[in-house]
Coordinates of N, CA and C in Angstrom, one line a residue:
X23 N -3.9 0.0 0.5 CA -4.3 -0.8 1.6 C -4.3 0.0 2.9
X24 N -4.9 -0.7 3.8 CA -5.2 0.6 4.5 C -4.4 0.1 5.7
X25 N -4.0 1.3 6.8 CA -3.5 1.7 7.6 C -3.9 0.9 8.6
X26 N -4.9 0.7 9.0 CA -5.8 0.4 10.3 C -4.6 -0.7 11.3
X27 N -5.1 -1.2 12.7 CA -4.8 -1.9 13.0 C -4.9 -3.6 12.6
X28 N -3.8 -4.4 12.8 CA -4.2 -6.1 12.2 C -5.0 -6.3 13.2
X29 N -6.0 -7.4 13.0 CA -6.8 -8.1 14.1 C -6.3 -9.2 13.8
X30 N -6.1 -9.9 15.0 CA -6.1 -11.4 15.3 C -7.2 -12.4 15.2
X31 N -7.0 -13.5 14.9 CA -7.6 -14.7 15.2 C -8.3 -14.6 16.4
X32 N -9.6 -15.0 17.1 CA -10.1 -14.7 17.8 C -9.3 -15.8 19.0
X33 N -8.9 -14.9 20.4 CA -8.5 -15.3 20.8 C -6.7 -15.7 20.9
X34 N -6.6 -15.2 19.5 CA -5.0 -14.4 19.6 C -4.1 -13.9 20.3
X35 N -3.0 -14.0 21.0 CA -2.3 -13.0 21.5 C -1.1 -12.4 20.7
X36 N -1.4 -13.1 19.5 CA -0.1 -11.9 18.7 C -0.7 -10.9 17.9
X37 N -1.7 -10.0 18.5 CA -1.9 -8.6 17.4 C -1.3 -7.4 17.9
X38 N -0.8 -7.2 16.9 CA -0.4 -6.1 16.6 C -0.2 -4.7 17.8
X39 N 0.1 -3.9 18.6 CA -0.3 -2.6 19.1 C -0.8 -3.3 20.3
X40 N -0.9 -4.3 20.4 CA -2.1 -4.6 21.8 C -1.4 -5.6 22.7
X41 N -0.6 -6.6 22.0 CA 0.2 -7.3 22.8 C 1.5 -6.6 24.3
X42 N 1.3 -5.5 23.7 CA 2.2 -4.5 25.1 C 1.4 -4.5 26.4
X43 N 0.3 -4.0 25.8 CA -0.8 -3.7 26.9 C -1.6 -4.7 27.8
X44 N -1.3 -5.9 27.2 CA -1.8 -7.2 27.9 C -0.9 -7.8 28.9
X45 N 0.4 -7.1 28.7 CA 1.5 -7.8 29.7 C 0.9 -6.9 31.6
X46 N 1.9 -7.5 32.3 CA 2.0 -6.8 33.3 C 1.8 -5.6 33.3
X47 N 1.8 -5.1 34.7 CA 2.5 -3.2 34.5 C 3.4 -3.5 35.1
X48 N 4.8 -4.7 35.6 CA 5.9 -4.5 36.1 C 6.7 -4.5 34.5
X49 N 5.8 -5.6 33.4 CA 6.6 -5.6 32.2 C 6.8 -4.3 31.5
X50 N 5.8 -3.5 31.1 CA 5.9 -1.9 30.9 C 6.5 -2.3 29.4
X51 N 5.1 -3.3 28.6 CA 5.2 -3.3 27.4 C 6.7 -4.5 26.9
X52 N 7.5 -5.0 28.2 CA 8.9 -5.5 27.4 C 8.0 -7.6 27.6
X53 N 8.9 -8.3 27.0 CA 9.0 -9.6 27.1 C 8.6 -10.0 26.1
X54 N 7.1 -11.2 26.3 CA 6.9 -12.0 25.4 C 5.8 -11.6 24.4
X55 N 4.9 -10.8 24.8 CA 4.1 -9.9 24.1 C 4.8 -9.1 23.0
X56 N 6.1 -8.4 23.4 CA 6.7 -7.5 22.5 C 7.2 -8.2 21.4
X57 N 7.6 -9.6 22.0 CA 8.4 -10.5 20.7 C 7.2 -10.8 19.9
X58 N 6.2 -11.8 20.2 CA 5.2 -12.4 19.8 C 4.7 -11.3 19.0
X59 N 4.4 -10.0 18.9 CA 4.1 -8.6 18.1 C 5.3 -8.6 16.7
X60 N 6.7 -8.4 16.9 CA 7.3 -8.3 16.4 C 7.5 -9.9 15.3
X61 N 7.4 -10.9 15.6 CA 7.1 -12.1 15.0 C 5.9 -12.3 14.5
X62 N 4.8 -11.4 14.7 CA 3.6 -11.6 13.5 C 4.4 -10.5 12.3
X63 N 4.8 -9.6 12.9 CA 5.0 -8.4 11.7 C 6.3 -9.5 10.5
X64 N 7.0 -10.2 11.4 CA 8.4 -11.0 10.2 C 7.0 -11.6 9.5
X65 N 6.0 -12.1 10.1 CA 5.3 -13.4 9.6 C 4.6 -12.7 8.2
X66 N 4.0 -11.5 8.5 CA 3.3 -10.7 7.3 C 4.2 -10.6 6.6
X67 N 5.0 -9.7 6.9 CA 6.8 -9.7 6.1 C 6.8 -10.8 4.5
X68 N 6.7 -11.7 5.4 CA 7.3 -13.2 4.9 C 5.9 -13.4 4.0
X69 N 5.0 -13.4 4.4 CA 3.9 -13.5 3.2 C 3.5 -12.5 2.2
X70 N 3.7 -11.5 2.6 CA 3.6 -10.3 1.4 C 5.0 -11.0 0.2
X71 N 6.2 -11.7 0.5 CA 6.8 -11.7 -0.2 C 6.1 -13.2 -1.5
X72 N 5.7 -14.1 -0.1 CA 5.2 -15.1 -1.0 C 3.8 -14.8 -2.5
X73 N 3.0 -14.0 -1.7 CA 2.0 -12.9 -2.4 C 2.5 -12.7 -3.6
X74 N 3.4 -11.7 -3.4 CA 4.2 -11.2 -4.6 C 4.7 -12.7 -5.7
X75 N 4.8 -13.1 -5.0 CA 6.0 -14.1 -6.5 C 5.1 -15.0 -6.5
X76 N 3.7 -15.5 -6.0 CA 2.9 -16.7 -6.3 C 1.3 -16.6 -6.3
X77 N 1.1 -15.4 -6.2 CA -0.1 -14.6 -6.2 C -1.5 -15.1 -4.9
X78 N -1.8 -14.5 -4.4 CA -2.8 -14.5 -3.6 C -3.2 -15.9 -3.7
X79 N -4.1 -16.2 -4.7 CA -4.5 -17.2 -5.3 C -3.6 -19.0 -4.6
X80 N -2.6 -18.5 -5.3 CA -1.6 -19.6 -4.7 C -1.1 -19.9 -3.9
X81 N -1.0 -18.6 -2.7 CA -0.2 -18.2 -1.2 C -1.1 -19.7 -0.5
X82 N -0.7 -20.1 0.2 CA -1.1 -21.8 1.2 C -0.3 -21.1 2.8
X83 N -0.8 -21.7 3.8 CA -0.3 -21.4 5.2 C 0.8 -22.5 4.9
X84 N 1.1 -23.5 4.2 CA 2.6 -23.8 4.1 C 3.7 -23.1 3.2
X85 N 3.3 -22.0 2.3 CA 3.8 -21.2 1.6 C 4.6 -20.5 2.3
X86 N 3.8 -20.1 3.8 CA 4.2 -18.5 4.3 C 4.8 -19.3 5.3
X87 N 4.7 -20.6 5.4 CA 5.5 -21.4 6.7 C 6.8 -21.0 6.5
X88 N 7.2 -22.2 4.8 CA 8.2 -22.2 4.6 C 8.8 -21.0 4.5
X89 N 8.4 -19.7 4.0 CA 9.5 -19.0 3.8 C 9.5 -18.1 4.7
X90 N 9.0 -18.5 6.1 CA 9.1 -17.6 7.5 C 9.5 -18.5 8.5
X91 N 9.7 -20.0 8.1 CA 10.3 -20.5 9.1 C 9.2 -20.8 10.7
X92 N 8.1 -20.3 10.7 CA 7.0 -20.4 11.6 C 5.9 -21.4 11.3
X93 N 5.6 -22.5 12.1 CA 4.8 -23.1 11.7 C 3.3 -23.3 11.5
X94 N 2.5 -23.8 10.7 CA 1.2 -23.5 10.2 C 0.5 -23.8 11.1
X95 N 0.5 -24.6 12.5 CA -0.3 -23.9 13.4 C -0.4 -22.7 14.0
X96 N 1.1 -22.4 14.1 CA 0.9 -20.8 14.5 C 0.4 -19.8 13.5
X97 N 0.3 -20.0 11.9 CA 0.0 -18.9 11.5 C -1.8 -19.1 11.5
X98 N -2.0 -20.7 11.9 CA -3.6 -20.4 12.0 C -3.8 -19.9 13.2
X99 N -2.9 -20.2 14.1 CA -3.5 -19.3 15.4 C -3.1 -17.7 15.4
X100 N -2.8 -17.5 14.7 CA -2.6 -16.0 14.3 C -3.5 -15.3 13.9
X101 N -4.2 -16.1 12.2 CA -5.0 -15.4 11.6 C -6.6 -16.1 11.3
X102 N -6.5 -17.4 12.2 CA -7.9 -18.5 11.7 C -7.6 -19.4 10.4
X103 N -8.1 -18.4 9.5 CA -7.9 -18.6 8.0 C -6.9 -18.1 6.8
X104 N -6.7 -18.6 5.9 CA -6.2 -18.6 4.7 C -6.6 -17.4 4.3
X105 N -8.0 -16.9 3.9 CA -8.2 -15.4 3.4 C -7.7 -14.6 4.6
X106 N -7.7 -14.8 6.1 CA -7.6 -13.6 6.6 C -6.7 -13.6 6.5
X107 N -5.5 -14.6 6.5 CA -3.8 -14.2 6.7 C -4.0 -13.1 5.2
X108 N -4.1 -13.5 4.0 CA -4.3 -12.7 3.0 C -4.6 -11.2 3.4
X109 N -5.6 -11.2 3.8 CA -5.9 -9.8 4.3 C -5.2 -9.0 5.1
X110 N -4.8 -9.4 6.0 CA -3.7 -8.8 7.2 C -2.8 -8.8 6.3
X111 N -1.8 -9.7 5.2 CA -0.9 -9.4 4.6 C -1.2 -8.0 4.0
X112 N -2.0 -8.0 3.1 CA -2.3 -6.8 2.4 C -2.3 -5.6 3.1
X113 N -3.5 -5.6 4.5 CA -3.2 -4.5 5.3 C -1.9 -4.2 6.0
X114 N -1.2 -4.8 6.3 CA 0.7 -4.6 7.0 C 1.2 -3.7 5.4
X115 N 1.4 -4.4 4.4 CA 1.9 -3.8 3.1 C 1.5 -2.5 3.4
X116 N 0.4 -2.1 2.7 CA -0.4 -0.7 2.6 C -0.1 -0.2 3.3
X117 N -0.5 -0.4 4.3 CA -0.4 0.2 6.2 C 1.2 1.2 5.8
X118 N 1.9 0.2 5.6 CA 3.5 0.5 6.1 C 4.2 1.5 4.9
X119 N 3.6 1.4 3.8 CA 3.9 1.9 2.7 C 3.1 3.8 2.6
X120 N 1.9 3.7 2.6 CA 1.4 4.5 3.2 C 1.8 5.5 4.1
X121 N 1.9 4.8 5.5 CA 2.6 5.6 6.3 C 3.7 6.3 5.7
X122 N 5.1 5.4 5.4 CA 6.1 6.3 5.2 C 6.0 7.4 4.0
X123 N 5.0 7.3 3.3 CA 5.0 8.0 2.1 C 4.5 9.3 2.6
X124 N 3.4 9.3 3.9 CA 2.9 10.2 4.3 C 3.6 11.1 5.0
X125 N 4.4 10.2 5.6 CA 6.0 10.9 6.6 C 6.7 11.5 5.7
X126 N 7.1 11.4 4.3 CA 8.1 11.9 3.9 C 7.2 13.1 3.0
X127 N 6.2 13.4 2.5 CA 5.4 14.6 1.7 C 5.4 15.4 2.8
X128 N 4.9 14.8 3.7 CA 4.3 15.8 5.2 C 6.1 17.0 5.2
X129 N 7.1 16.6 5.1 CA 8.2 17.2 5.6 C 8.6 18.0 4.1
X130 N 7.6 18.0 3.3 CA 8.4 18.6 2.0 C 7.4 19.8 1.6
X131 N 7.7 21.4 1.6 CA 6.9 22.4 1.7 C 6.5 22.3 0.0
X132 N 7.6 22.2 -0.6 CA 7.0 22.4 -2.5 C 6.0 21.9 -2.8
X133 N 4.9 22.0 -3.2 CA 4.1 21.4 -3.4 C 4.2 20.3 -5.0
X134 N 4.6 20.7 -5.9 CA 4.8 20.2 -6.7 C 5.9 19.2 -6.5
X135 N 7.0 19.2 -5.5 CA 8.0 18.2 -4.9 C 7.3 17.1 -4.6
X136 N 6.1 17.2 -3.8 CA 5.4 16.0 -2.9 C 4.7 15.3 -4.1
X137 N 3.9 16.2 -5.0 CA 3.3 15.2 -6.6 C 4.5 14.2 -6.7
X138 N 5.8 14.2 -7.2 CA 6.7 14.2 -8.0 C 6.7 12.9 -6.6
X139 N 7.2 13.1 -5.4 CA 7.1 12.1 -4.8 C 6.3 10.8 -4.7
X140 N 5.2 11.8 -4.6 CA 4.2 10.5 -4.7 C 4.1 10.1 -6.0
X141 N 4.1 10.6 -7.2 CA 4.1 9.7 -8.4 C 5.4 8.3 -8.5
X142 N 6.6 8.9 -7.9 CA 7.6 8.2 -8.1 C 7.4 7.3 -7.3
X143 N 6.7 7.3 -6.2 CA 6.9 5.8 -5.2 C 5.9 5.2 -5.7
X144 N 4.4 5.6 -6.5 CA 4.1 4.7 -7.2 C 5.0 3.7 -7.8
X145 N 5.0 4.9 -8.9 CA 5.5 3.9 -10.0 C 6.7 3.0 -9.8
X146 N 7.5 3.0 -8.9 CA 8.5 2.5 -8.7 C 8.6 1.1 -8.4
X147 N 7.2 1.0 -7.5 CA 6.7 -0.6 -7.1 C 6.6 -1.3 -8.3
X148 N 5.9 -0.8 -9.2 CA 5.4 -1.5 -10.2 C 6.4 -2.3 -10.9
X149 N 7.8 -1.5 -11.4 CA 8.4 -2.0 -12.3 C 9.5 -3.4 -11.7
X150 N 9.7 -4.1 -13.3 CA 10.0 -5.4 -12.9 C 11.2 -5.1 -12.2
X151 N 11.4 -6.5 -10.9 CA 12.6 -6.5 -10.2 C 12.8 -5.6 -8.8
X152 N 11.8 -4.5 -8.9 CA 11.3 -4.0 -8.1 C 10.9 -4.4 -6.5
X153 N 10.9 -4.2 -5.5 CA 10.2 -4.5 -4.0 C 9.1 -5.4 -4.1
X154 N 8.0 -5.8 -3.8 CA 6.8 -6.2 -4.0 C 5.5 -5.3 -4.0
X155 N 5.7 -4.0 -4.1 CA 4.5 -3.5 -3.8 C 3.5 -3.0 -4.8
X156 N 4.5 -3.2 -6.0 CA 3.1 -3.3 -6.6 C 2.5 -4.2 -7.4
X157 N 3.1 -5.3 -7.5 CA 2.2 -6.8 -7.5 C 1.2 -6.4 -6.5
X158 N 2.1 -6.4 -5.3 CA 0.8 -6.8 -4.0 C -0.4 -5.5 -4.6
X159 N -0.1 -4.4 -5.1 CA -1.0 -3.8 -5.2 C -2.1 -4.0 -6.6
X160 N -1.6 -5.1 -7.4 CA -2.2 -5.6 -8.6 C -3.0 -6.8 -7.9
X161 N -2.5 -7.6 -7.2 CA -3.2 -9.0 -6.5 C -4.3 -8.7 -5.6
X162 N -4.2 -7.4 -4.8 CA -5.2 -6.7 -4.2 C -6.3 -6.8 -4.7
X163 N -6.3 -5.9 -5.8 CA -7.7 -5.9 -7.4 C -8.2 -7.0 -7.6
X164 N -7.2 -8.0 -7.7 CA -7.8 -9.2 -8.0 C -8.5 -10.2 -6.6
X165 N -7.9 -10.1 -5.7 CA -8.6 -10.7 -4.5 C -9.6 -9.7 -3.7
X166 N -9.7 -8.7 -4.1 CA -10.6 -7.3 -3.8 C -12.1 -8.2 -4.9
X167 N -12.5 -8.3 -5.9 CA -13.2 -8.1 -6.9 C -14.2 -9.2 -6.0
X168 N -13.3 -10.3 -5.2 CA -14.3 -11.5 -5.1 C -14.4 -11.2 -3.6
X169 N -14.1 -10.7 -2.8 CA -14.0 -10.6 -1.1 C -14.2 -9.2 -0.6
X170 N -15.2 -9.4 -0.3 CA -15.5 -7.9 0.1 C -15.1 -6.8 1.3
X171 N -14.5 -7.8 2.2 CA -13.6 -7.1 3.0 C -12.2 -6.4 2.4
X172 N -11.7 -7.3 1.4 CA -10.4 -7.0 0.9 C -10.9 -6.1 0.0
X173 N -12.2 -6.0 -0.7 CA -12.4 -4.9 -1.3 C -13.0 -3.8 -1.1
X174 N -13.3 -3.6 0.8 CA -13.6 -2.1 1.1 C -11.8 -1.7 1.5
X175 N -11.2 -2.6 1.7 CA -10.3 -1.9 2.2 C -9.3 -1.6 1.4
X176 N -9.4 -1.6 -0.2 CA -8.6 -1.5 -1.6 C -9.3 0.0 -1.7
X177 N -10.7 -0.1 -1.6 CA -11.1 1.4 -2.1 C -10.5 2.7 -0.3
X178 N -10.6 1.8 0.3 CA -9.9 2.9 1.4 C -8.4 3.3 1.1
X179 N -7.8 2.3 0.6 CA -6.5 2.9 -0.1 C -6.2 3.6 -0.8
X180 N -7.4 3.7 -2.2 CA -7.4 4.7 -3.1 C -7.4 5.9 -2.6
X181 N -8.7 6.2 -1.8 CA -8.9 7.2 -0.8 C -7.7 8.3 -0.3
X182 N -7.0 6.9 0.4 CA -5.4 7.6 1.0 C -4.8 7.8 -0.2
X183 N -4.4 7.5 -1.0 CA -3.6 7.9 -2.4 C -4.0 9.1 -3.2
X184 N -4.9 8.9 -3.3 CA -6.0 10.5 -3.8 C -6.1 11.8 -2.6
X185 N -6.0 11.1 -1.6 CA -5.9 12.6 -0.2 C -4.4 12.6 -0.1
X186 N -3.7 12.3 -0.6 CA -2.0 12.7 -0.5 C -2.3 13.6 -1.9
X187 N -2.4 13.4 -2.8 CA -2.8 14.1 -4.1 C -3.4 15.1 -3.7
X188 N -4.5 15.4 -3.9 CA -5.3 16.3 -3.8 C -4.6 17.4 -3.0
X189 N -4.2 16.7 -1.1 CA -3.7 18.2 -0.5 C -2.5 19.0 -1.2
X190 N -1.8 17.8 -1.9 CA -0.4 18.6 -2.6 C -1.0 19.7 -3.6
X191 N -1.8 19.3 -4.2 CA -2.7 20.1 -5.3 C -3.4 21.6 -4.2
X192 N -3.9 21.2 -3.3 CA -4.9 22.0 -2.5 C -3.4 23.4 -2.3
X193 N -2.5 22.3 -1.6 CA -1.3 23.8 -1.0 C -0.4 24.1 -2.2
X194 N -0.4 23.6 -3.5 CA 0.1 24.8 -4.2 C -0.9 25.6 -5.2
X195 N -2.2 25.2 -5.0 CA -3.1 26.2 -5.8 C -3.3 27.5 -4.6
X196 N -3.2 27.0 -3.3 CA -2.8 28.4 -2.2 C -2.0 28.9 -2.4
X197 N -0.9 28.4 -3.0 CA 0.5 29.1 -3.4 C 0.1 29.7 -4.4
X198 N -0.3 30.1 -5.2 CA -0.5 30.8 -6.3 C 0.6 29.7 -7.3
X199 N 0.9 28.5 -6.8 CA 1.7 28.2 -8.0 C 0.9 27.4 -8.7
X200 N -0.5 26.1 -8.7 CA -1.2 25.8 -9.4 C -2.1 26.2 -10.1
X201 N -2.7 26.2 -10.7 CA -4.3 26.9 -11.9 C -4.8 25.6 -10.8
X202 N -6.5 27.0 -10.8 CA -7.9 26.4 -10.1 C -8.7 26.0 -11.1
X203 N -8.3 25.5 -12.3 CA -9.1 24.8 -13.7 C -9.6 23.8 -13.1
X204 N -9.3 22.5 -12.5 CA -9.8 21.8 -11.8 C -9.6 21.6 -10.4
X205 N -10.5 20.9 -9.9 CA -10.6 20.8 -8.8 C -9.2 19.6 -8.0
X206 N -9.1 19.7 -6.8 CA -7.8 18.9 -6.5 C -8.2 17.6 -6.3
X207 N -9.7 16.8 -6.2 CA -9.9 16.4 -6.3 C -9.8 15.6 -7.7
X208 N -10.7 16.0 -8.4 CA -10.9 15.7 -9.7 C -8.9 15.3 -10.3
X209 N -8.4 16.4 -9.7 CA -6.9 16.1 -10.5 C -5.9 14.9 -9.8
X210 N -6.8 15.0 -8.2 CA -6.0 13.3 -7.9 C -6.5 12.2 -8.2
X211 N -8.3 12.2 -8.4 CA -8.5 11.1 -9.4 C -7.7 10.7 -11.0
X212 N -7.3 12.2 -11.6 CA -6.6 11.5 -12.8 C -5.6 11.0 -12.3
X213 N -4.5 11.7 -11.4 CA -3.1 11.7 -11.1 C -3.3 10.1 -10.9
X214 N -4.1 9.4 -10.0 CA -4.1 8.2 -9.4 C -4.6 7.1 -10.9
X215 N -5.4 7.3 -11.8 CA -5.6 6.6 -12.8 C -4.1 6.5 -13.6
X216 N -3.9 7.8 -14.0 CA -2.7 7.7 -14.7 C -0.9 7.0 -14.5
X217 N -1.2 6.9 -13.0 CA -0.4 6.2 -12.4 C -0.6 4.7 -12.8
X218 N -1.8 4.0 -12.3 CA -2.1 2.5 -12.4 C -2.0 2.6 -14.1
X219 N -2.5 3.0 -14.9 CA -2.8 3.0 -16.4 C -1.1 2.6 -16.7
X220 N -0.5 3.2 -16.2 CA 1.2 3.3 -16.6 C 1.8 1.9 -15.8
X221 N 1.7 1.9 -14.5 CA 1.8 0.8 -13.6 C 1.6 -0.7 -14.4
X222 N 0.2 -0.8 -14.7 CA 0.2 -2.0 -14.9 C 1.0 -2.8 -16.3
X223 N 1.2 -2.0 -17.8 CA 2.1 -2.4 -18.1 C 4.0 -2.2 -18.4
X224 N 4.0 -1.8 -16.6 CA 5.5 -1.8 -16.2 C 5.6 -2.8 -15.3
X225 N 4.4 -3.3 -15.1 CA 4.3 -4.5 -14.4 C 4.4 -6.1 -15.2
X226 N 3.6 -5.9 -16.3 CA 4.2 -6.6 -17.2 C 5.7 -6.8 -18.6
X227 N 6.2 -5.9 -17.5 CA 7.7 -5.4 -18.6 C 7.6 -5.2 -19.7
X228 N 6.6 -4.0 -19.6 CA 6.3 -3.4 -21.5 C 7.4 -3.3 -22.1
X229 N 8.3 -3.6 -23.5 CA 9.6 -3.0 -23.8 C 9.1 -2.0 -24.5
X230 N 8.0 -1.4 -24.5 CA 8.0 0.3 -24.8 C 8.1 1.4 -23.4
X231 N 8.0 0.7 -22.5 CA 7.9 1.8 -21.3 C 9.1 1.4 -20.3
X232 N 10.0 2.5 -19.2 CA 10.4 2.4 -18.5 C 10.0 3.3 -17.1
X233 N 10.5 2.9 -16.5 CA 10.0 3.1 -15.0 C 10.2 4.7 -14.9
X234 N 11.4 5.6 -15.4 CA 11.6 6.7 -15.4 C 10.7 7.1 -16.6
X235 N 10.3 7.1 -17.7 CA 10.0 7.3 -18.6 C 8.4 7.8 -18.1
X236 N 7.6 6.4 -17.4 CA 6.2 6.2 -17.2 C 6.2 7.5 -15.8
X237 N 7.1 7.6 -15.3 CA 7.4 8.9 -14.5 C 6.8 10.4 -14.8
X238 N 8.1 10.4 -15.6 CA 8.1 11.5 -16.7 C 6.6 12.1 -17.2
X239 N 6.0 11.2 -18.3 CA 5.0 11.2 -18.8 C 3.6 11.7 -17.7
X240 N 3.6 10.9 -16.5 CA 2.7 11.2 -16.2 C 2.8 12.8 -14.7
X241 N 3.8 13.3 -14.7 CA 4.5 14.4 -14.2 C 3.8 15.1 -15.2
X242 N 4.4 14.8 -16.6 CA 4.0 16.2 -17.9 C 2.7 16.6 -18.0
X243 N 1.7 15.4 -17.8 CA -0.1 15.1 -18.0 C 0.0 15.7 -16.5
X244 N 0.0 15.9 -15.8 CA -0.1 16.7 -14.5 C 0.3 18.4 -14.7
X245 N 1.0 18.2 -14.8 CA 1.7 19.8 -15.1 C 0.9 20.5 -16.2
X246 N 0.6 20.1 -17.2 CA -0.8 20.6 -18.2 C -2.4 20.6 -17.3
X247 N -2.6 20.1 -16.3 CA -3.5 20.2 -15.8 C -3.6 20.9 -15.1
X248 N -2.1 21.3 -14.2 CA -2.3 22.4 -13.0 C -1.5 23.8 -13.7
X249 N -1.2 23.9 -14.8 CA -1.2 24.9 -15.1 C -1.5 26.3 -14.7
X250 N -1.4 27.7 -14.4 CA -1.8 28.5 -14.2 C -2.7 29.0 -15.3
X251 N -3.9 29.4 -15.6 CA -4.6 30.0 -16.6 C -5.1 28.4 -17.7
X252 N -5.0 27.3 -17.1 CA -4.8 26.2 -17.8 C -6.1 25.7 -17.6

């Protein structure tokens, strides 16, 4: 999911990043702008959770009421419609998840450390009991296939998931510590297949796979790839 800024309902004053800038210049970003910002983000919050446990499909603006405590006029004045709340949910998830994933590789020089990273916060979503993120990232696919906004911005995600990949790949084949047998490209398209291939049934609580296991495995299928002389 992608990063970008939420857009509002036309006519909105709770989006995201913008509500500071509408206030005064004696407010200097503080008051009712700052809250009303902060109260869309609980509001996404609160429907990425609904998402997760009743699938896109089912999510209702009384769904995300109840379990945010906000009521369904406000979340139509927030987002218009039913798909766009969907959408903004999806993009807040991504967005947020993304980001910190990118924060924490960015600060780790091993290159092979940041793979290992990013494989594990994959997979981690996935398995049952887990956070919500990777339902939300299985319900994506599925509300992606029919909506075509939700499905450029599923393939912009991949994008970001494969360009965390690749540069980890790019700076240790400058290290002399990966083999240039494939391209870093080509090896974060597998990396990123082999992740969801594993994901989806830890999403269905394979009892042949575990969360560390599906780890493991797809760490090893990497490491035969980036081999030196491989």
């Amino acid at each position: 999911m992608t990063a970008e800024s939420l857009q509002p309902a036309p006519g909105s004053a709770g989006s995201l990043g913008s509500a500071g800038s509408r206030g005064s210049a004696g407010s200097r970003g503080r008051g009712p702008g700052r809250r009303a910002g902060r109260r869309k983000t609980a509001v996404l919050e609160a429907a990425c959770r609904v998402i997760a446990d009743r699938g896109a499909d089912a999510t209702r603006f009384t769904d995300v009421a109840a379990e945010s405590g906000v009521p369904v006029s406000t979340l139509q004045y927030y987002f218009g419609s039913r798909e766009d709340m969907l959408v903004a949910a999806f993009r807040h998830a991504s967005g947020t998840e993304i980001a910190a994933l990118e924060a924490d590789v960015a600060a780790m020089s091993d290159p092979w450390d940041r793979l290992e990273r990013i494989v594990t916060s994959a997979l981690t979503g996935y398995s049952p009991g887990a956070p919500e993120a990777g339902r939300l990232w299985i319900e994506s696919w599925h509300f992606g296939i029919r909506d075509p906004e939700m499905r450029a911005d599923t393939l912009e995600d991949y994008q970001a998931w494969r360009r965390l990949v690749a540069d980890a790949v790019r700076h240790g084949v400058e290290q002399g510590r990966f083999g240039a047998g494939h391209s870093p490209e080509t090896v974060a398209r597998l990396a990123i297949a082999l992740v969801d291939g594993m994901g989806i049934p830890l999403a269905l609580a394979d009892p042949d796979l575990t969360g560390p296991g599906a780890v493991q495995d797809v760490l090893a299928a990497l490491h035969e790839l980036l081999r030196p002389g491989g």
